[in-house]
JSON list of C-alpha atoms and ligand atoms in Angstrom, two decimals:
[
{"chain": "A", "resi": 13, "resn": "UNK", "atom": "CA", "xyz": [5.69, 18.54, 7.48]},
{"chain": "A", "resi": 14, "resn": "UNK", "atom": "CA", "xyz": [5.04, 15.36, 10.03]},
{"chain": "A", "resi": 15, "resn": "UNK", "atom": "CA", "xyz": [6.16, 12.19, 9.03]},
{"chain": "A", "resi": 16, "resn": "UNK", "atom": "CA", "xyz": [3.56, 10.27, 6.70]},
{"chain": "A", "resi": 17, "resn": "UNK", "atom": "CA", "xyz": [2.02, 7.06, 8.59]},
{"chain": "A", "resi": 18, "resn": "UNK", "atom": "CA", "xyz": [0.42, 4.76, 6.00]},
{"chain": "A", "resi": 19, "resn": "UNK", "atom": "CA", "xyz": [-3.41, 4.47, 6.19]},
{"chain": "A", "resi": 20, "resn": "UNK", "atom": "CA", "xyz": [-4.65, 1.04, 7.05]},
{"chain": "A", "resi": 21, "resn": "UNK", "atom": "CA", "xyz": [-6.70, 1.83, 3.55]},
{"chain": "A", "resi": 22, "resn": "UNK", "atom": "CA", "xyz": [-3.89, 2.54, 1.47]},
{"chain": "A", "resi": 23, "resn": "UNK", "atom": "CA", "xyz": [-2.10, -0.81, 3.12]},
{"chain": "A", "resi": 24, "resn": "UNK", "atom": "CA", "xyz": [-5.12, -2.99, 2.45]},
{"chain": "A", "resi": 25, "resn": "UNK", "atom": "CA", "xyz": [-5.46, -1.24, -1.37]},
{"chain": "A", "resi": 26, "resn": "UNK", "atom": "CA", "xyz": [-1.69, -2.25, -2.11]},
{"chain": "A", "resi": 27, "resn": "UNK", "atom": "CA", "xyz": [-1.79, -5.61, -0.71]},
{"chain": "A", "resi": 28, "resn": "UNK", "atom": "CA", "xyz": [-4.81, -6.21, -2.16]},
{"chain": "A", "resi": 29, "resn": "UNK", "atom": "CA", "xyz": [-3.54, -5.29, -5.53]},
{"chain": "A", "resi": 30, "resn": "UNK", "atom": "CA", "xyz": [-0.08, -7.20, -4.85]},
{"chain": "A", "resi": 31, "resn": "UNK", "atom": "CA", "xyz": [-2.08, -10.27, -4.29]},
{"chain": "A", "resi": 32, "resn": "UNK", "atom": "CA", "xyz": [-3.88, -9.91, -7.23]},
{"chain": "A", "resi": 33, "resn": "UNK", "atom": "CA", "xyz": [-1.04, -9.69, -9.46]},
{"chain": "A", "resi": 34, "resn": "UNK", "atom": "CA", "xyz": [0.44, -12.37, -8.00]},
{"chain": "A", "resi": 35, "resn": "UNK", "atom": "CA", "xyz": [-2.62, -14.63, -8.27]},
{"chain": "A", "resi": 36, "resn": "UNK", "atom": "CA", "xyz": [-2.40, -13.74, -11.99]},
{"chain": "A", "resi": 37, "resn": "UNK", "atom": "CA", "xyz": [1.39, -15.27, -12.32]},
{"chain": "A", "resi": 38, "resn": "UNK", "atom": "CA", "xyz": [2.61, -12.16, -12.58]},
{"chain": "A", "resi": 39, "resn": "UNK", "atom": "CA", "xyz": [6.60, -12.70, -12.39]},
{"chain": "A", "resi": 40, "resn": "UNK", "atom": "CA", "xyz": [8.36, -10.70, -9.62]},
{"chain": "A", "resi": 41, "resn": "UNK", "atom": "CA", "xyz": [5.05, -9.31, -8.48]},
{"chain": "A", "resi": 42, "resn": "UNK", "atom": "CA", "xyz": [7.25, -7.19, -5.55]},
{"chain": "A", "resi": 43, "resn": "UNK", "atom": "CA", "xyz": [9.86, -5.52, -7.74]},
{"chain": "A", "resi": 44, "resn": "UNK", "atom": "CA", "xyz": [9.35, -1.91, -7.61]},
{"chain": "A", "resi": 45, "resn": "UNK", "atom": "CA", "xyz": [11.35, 0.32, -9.71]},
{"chain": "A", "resi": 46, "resn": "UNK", "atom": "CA", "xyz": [13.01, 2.90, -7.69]},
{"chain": "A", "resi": 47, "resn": "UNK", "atom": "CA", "xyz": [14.51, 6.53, -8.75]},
{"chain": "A", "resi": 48, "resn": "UNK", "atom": "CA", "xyz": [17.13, 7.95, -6.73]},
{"chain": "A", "resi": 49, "resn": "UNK", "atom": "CA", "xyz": [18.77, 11.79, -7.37]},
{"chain": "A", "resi": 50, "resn": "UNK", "atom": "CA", "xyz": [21.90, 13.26, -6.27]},
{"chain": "A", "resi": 51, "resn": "UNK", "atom": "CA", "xyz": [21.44, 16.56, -4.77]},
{"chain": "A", "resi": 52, "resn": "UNK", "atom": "CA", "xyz": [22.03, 18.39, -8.88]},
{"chain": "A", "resi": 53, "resn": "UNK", "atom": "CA", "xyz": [18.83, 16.10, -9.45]},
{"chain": "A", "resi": 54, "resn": "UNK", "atom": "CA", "xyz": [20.56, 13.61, -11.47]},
{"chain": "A", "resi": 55, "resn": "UNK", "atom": "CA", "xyz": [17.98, 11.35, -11.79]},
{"chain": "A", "resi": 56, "resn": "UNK", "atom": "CA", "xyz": [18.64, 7.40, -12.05]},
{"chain": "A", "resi": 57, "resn": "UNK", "atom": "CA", "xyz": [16.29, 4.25, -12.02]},
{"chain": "A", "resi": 58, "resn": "UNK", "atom": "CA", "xyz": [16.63, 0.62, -11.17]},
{"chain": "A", "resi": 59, "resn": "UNK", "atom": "CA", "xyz": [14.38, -2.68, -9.86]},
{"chain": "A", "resi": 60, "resn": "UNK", "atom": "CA", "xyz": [14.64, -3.70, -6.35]},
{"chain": "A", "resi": 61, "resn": "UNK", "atom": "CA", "xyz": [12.10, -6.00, -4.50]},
{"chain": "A", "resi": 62, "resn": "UNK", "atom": "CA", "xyz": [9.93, -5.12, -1.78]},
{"chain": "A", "resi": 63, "resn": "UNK", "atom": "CA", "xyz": [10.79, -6.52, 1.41]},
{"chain": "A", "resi": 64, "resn": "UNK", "atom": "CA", "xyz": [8.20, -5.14, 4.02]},
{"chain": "A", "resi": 65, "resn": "UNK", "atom": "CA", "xyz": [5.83, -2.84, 3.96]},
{"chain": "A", "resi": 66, "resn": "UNK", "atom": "CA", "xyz": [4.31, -1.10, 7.47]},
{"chain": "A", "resi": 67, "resn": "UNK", "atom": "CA", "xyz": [2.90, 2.10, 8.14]},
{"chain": "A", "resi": 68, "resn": "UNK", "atom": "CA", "xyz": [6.11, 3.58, 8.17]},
{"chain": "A", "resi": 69, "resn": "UNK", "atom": "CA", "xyz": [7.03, 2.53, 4.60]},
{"chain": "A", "resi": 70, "resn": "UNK", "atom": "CA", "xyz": [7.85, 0.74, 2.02]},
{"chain": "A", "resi": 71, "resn": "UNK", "atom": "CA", "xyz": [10.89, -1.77, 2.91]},
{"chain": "A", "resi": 72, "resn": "UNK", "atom": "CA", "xyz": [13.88, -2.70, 0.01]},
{"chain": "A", "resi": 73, "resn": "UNK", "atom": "CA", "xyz": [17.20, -4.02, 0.76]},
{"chain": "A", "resi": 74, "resn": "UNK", "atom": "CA", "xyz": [20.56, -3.35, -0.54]},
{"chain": "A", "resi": 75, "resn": "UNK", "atom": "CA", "xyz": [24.41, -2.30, -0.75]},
{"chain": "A", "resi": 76, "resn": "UNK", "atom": "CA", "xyz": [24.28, 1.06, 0.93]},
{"chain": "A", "resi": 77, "resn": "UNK", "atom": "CA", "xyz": [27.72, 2.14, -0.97]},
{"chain": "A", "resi": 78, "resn": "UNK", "atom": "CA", "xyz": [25.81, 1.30, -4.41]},
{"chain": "A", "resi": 79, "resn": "UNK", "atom": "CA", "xyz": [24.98, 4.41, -6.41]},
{"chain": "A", "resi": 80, "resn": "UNK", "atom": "CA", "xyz": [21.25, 4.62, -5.45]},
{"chain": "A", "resi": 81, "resn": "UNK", "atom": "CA", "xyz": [22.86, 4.17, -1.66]},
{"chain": "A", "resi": 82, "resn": "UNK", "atom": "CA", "xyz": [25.11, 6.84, -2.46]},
{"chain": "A", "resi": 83, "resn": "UNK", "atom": "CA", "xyz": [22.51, 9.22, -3.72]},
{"chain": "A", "resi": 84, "resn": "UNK", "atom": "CA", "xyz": [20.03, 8.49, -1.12]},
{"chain": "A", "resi": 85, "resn": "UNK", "atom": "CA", "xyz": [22.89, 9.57, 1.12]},
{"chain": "A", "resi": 86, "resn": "UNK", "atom": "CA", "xyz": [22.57, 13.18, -0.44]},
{"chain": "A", "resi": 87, "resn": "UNK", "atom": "CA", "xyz": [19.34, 13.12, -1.25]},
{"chain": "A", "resi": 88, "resn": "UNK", "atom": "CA", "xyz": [16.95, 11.11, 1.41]},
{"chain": "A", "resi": 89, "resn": "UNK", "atom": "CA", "xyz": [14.05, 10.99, -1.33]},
{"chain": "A", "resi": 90, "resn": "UNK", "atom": "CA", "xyz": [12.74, 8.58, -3.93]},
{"chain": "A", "resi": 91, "resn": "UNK", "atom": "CA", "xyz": [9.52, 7.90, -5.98]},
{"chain": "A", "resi": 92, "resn": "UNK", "atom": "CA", "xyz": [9.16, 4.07, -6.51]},
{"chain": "A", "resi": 93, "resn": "UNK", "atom": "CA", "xyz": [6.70, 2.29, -9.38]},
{"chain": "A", "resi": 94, "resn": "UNK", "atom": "CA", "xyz": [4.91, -1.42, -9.20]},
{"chain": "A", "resi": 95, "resn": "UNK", "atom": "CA", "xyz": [3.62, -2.66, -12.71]},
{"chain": "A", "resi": 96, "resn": "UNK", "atom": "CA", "xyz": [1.46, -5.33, -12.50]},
{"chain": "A", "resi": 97, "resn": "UNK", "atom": "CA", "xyz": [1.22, -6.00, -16.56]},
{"chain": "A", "resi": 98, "resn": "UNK", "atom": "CA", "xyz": [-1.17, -9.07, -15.91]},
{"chain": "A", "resi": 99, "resn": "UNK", "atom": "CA", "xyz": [-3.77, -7.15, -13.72]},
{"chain": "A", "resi": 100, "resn": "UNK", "atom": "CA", "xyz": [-3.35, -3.69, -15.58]},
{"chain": "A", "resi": 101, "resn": "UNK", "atom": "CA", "xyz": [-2.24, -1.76, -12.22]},
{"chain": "A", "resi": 102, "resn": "UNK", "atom": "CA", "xyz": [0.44, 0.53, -11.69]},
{"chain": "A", "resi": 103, "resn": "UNK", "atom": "CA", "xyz": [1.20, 1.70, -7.97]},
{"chain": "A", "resi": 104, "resn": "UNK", "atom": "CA", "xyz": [3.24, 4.59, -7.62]},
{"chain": "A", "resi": 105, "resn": "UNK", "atom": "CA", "xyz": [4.50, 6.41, -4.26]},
{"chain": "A", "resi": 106, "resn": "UNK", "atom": "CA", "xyz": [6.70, 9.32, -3.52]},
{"chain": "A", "resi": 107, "resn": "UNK", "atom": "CA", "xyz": [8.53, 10.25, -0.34]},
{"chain": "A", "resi": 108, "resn": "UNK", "atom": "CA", "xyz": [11.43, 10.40, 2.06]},
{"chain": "A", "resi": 109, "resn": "UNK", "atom": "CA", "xyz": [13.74, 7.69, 2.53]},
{"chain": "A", "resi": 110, "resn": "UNK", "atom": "CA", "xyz": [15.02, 6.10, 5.62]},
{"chain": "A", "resi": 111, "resn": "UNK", "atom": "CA", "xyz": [17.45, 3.84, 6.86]},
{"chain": "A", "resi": 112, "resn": "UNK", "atom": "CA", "xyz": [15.84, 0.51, 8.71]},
{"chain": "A", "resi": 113, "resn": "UNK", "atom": "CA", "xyz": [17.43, -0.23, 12.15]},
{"chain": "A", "resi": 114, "resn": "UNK", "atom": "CA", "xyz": [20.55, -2.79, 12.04]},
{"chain": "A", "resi": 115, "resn": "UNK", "atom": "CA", "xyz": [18.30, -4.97, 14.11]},
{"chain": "A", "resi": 116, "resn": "UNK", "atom": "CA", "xyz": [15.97, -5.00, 10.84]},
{"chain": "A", "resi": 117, "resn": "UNK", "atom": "CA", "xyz": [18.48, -5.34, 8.63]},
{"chain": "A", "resi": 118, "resn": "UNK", "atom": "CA", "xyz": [20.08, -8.34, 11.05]},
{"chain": "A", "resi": 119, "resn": "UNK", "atom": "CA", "xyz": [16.67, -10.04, 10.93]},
{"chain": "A", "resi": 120, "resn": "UNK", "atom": "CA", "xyz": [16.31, -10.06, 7.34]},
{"chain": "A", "resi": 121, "resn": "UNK", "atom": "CA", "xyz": [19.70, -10.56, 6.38]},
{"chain": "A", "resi": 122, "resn": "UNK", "atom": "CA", "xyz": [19.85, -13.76, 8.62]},
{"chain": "A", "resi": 123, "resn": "UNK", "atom": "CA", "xyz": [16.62, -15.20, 6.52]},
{"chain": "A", "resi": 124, "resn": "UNK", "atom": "CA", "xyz": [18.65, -14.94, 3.25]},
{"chain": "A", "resi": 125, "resn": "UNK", "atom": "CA", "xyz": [20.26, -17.81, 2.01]},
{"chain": "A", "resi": 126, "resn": "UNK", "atom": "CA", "xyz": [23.78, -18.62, 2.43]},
{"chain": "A", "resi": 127, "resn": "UNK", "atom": "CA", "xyz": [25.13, -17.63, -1.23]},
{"chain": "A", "resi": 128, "resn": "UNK", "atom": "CA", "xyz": [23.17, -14.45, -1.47]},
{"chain": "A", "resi": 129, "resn": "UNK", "atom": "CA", "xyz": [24.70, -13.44, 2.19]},
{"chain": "A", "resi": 130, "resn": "UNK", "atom": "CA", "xyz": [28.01, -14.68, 0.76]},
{"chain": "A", "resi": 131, "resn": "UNK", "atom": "CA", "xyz": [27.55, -12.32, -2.87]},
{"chain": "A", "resi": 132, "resn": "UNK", "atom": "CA", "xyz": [26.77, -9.57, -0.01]},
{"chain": "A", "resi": 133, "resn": "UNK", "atom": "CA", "xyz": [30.35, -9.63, 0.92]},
{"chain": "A", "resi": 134, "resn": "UNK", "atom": "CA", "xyz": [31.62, -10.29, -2.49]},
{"chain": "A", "resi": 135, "resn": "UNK", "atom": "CA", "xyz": [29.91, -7.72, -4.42]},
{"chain": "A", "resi": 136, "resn": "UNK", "atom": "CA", "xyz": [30.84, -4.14, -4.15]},
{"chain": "A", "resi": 137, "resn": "UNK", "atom": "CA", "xyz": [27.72, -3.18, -5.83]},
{"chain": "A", "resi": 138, "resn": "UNK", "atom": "CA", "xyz": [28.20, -0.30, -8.17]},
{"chain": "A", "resi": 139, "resn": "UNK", "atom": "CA", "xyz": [31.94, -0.38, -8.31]},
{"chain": "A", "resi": 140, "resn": "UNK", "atom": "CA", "xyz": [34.34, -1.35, -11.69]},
{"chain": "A", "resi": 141, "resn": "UNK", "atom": "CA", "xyz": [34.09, -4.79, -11.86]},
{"chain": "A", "resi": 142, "resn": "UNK", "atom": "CA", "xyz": [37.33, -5.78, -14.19]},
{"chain": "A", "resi": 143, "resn": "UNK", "atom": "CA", "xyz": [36.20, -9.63, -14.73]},
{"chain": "A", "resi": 144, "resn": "UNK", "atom": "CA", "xyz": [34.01, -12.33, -13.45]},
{"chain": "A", "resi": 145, "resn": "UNK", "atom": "CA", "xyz": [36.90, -14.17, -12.33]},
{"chain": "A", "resi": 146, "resn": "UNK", "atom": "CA", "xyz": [37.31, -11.08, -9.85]},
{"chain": "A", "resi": 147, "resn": "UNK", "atom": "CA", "xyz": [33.77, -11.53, -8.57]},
{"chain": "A", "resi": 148, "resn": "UNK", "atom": "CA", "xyz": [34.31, -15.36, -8.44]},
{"chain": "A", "resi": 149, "resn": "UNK", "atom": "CA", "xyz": [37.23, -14.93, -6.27]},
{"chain": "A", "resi": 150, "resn": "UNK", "atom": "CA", "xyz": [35.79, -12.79, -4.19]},
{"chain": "A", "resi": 151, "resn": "UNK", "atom": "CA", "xyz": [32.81, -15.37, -3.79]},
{"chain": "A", "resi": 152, "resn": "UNK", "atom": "CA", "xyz": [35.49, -18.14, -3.21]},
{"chain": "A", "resi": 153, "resn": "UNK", "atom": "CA", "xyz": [37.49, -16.04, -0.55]},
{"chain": "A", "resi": 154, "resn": "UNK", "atom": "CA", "xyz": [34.32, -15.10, 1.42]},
{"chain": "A", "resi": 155, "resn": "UNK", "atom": "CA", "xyz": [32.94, -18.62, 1.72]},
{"chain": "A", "resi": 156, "resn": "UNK", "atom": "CA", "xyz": [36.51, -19.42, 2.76]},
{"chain": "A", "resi": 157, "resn": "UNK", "atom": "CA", "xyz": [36.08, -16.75, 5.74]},
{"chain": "A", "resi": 158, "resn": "UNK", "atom": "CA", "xyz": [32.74, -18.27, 6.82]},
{"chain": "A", "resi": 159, "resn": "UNK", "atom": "CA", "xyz": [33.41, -21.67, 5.56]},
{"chain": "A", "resi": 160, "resn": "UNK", "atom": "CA", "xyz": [31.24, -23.72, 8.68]},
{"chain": "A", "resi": 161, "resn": "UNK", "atom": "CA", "xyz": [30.19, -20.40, 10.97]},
{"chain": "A", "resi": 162, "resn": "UNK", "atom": "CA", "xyz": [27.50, -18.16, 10.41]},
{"chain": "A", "resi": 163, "resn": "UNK", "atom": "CA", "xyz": [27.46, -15.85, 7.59]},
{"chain": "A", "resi": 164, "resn": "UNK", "atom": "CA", "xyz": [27.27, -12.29, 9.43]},
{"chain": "A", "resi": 165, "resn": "UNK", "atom": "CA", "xyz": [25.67, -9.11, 7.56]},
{"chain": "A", "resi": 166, "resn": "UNK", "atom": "CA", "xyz": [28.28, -6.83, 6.00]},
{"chain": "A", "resi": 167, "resn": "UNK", "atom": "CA", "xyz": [28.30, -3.17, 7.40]},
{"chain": "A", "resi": 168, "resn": "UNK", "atom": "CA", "xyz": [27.49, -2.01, 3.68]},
{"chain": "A", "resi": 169, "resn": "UNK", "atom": "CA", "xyz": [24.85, -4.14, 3.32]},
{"chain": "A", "resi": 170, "resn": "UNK", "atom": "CA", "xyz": [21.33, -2.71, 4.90]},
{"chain": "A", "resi": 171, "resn": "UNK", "atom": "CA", "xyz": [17.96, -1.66, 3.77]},
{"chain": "A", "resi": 172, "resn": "UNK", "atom": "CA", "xyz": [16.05, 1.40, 3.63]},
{"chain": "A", "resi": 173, "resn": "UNK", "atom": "CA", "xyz": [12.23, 2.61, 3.93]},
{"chain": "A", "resi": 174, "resn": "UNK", "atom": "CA", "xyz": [10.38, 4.67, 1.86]},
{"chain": "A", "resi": 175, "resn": "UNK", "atom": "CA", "xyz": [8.01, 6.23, 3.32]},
{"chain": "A", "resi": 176, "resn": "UNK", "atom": "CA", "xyz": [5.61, 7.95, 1.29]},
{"chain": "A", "resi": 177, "resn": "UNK", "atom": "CA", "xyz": [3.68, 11.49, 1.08]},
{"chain": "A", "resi": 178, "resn": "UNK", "atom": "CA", "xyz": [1.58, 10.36, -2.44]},
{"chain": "A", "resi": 179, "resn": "UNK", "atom": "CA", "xyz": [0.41, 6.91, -3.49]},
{"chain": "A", "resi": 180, "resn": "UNK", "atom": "CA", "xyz": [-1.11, 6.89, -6.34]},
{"chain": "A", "resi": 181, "resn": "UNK", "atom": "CA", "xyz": [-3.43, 3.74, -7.75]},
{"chain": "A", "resi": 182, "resn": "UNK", "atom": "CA", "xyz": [-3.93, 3.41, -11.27]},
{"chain": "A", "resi": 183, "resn": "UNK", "atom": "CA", "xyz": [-6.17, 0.82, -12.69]},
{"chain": "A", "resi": 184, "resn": "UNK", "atom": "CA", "xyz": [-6.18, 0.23, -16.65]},
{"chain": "A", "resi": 185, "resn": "UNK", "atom": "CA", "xyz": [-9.62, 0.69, -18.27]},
{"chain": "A", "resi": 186, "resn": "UNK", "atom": "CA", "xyz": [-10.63, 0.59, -21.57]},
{"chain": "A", "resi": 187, "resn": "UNK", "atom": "CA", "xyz": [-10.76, 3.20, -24.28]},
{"chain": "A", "resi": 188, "resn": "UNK", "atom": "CA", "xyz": [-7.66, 4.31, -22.01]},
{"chain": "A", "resi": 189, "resn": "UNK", "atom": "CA", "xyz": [-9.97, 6.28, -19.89]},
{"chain": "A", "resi": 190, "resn": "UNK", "atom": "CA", "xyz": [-8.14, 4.51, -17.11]},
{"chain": "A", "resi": 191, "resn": "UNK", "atom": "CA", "xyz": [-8.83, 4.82, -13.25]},
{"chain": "A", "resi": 192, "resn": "UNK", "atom": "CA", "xyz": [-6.45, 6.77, -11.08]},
{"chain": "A", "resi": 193, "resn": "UNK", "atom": "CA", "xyz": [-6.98, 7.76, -7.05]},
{"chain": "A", "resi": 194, "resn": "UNK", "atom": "CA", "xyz": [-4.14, 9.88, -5.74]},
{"chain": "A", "resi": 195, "resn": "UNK", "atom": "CA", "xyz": [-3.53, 9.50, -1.93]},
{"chain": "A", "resi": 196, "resn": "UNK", "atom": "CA", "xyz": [-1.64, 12.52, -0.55]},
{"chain": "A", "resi": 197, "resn": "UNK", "atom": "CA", "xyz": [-0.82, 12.95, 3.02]},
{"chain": "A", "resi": 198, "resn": "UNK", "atom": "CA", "xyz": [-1.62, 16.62, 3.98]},
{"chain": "A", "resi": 199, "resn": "UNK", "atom": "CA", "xyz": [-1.68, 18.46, 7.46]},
{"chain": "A", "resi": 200, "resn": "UNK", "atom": "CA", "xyz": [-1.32, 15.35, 8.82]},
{"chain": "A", "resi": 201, "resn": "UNK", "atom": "CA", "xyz": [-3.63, 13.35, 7.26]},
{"chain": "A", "resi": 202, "resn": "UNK", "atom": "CA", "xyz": [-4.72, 11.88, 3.76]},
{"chain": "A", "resi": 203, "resn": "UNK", "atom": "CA", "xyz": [-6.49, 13.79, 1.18]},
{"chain": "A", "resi": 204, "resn": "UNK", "atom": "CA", "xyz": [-8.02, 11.05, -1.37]},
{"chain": "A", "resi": 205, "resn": "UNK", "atom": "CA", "xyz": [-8.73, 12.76, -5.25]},
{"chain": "A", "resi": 206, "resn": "UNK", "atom": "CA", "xyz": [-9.28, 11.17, -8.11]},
{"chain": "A", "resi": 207, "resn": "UNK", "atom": "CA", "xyz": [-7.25, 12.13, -11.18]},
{"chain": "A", "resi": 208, "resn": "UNK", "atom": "CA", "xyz": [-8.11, 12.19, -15.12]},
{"chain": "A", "resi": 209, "resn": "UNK", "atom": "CA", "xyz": [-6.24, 9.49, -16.91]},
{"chain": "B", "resi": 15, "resn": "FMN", "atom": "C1", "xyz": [13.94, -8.16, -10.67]},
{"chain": "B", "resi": 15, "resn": "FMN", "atom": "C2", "xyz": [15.12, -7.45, -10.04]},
{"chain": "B", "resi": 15, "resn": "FMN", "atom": "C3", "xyz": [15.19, -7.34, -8.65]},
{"chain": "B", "resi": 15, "resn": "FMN", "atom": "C4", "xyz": [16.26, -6.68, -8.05]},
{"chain": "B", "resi": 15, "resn": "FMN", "atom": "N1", "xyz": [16.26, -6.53, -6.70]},
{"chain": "B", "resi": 15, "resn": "FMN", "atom": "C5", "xyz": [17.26, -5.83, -6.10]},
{"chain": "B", "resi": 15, "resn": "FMN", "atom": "C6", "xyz": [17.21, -5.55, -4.69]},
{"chain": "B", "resi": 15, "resn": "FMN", "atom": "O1", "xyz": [16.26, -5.91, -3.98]},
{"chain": "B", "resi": 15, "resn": "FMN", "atom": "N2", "xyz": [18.25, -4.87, -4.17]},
{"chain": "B", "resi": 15, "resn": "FMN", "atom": "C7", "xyz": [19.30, -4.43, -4.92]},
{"chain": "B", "resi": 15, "resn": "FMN", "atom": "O2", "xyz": [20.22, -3.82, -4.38]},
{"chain": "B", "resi": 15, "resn": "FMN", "atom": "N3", "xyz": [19.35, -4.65, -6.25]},
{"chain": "B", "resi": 15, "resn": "FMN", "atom": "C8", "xyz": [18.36, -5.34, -6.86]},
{"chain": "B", "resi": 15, "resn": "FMN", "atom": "N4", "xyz": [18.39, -5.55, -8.21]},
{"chain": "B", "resi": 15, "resn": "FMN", "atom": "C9", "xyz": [19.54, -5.00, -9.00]},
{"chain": "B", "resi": 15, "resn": "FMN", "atom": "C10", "xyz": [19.29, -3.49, -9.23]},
{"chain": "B", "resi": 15, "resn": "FMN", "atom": "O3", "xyz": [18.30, -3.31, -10.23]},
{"chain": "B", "resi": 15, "resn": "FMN", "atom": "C11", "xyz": [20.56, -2.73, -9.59]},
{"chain": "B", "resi": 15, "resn": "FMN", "atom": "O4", "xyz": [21.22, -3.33, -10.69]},
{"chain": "B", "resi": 15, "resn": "FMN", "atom": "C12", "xyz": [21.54, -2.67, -8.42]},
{"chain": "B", "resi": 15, "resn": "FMN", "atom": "O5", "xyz": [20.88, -2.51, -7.18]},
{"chain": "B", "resi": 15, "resn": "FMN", "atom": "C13", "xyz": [22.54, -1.53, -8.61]},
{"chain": "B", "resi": 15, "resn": "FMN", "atom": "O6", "xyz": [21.83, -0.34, -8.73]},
{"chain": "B", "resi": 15, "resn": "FMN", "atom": "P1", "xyz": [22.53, 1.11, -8.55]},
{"chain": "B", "resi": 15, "resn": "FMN", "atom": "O7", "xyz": [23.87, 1.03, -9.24]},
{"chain": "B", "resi": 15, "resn": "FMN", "atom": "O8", "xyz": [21.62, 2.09, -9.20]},
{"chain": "B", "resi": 15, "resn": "FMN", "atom": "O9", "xyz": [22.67, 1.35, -7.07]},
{"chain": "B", "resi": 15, "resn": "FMN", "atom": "C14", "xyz": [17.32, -6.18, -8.85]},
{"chain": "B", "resi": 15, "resn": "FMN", "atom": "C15", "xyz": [17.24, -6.29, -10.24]},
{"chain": "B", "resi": 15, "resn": "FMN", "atom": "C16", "xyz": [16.16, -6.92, -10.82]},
{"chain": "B", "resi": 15, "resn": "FMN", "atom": "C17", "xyz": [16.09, -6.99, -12.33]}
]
């Protein structure tokens, strides 16, 4: 199968609907949640926040030795899902995942700010954590490090791209006969269907 490249329609739908939830006051209208298998299929979830979004993908950030970085490792897929409770939208997408460039990763990492590059270093994301005082320490010894210099981005530290086959748009109506349009990218392009809710 080619590589899926985003339709300017299916861009313009999901910004569209990110904006609207947002405009709403919708709290962390970017976090996605993201599921992640190992190659047996164990399945796990978590929230990460959208970063960038192109027509190669869908753009998160995070600690590549963590256990979704692990399993993305042996398994380069994912299926992510937006709820928007205050708009009554749901986005969900399924695909392959890529690694960003380190230039992308250097560009974003450098518009952090200085504690969250700092907890980059300190946190081994994932890991046995005995105490906070461990993680404090950790904090304490990295500013140390970089105390008056430029924080750089640690080599475990990175983002990745999902880049989906299937988008799907769901819309809450009422008497739960909701709307739903399925985007799926086939020979090479995208076949549009609606779905029953
Ligand atoms: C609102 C929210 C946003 C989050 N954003 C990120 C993120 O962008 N990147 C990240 O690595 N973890 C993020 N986290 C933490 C993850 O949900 C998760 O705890 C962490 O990445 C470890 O996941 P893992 O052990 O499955 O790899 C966020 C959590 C919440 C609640």
């Amino acid at each position: 199968m080619t590589d899926a490249i985003l339709s300017q329609t299916i861009i313009d739908r999901f910004n569209a609907a990110l904006d609207a939830a947002r405009e709403a006051g919708e709290p962390e209208p970017t976090a996605m949640v993201l599921a992640t298998s190992d190659c047996q299929g164990r399945v796990t979830t978590r929230t990460v926040l959208l970063k960038g979004l192109d027509r190669h993908g869908f753009v998160f950030f995070t600690n590549t030795g963590s256990r979704k970085g692990r399993q993305i490792d042996e398994c380069p897929r994912a299926a992510a899902t937006f709820l928007w409770k205050s708009t009554y939208c749901q986005v969900q997408l399924v695909g392959a995942v890529r690694p960003v460039t380190a230039e992308e990763a250097d560009a974003y990492f450098a518009t952090r700010d200085r504690g969250s590059q700092i907890g980059a270093w300190a946190s081994l994301q994932s890991r046995t954590l005995d105490s906070r005082d461990t993680l404090e320490a950790r904090v304490a010894e990295f500013e140390e490090r970089y105390s008056g210099k430029d924080v750089p981005r640690p080599p475990h530290w990175s983002g990745y791209r999902l880049q989906p086959d299937s988008v799907e748009f769901w819309h809450g109506r009422e008497f739960r006969l909701h709307d739903r349009t399925e985007y799926r990218w086939t020979d090479g392009n995208w076949a549009q269907r609606k779905l029953y809710p």
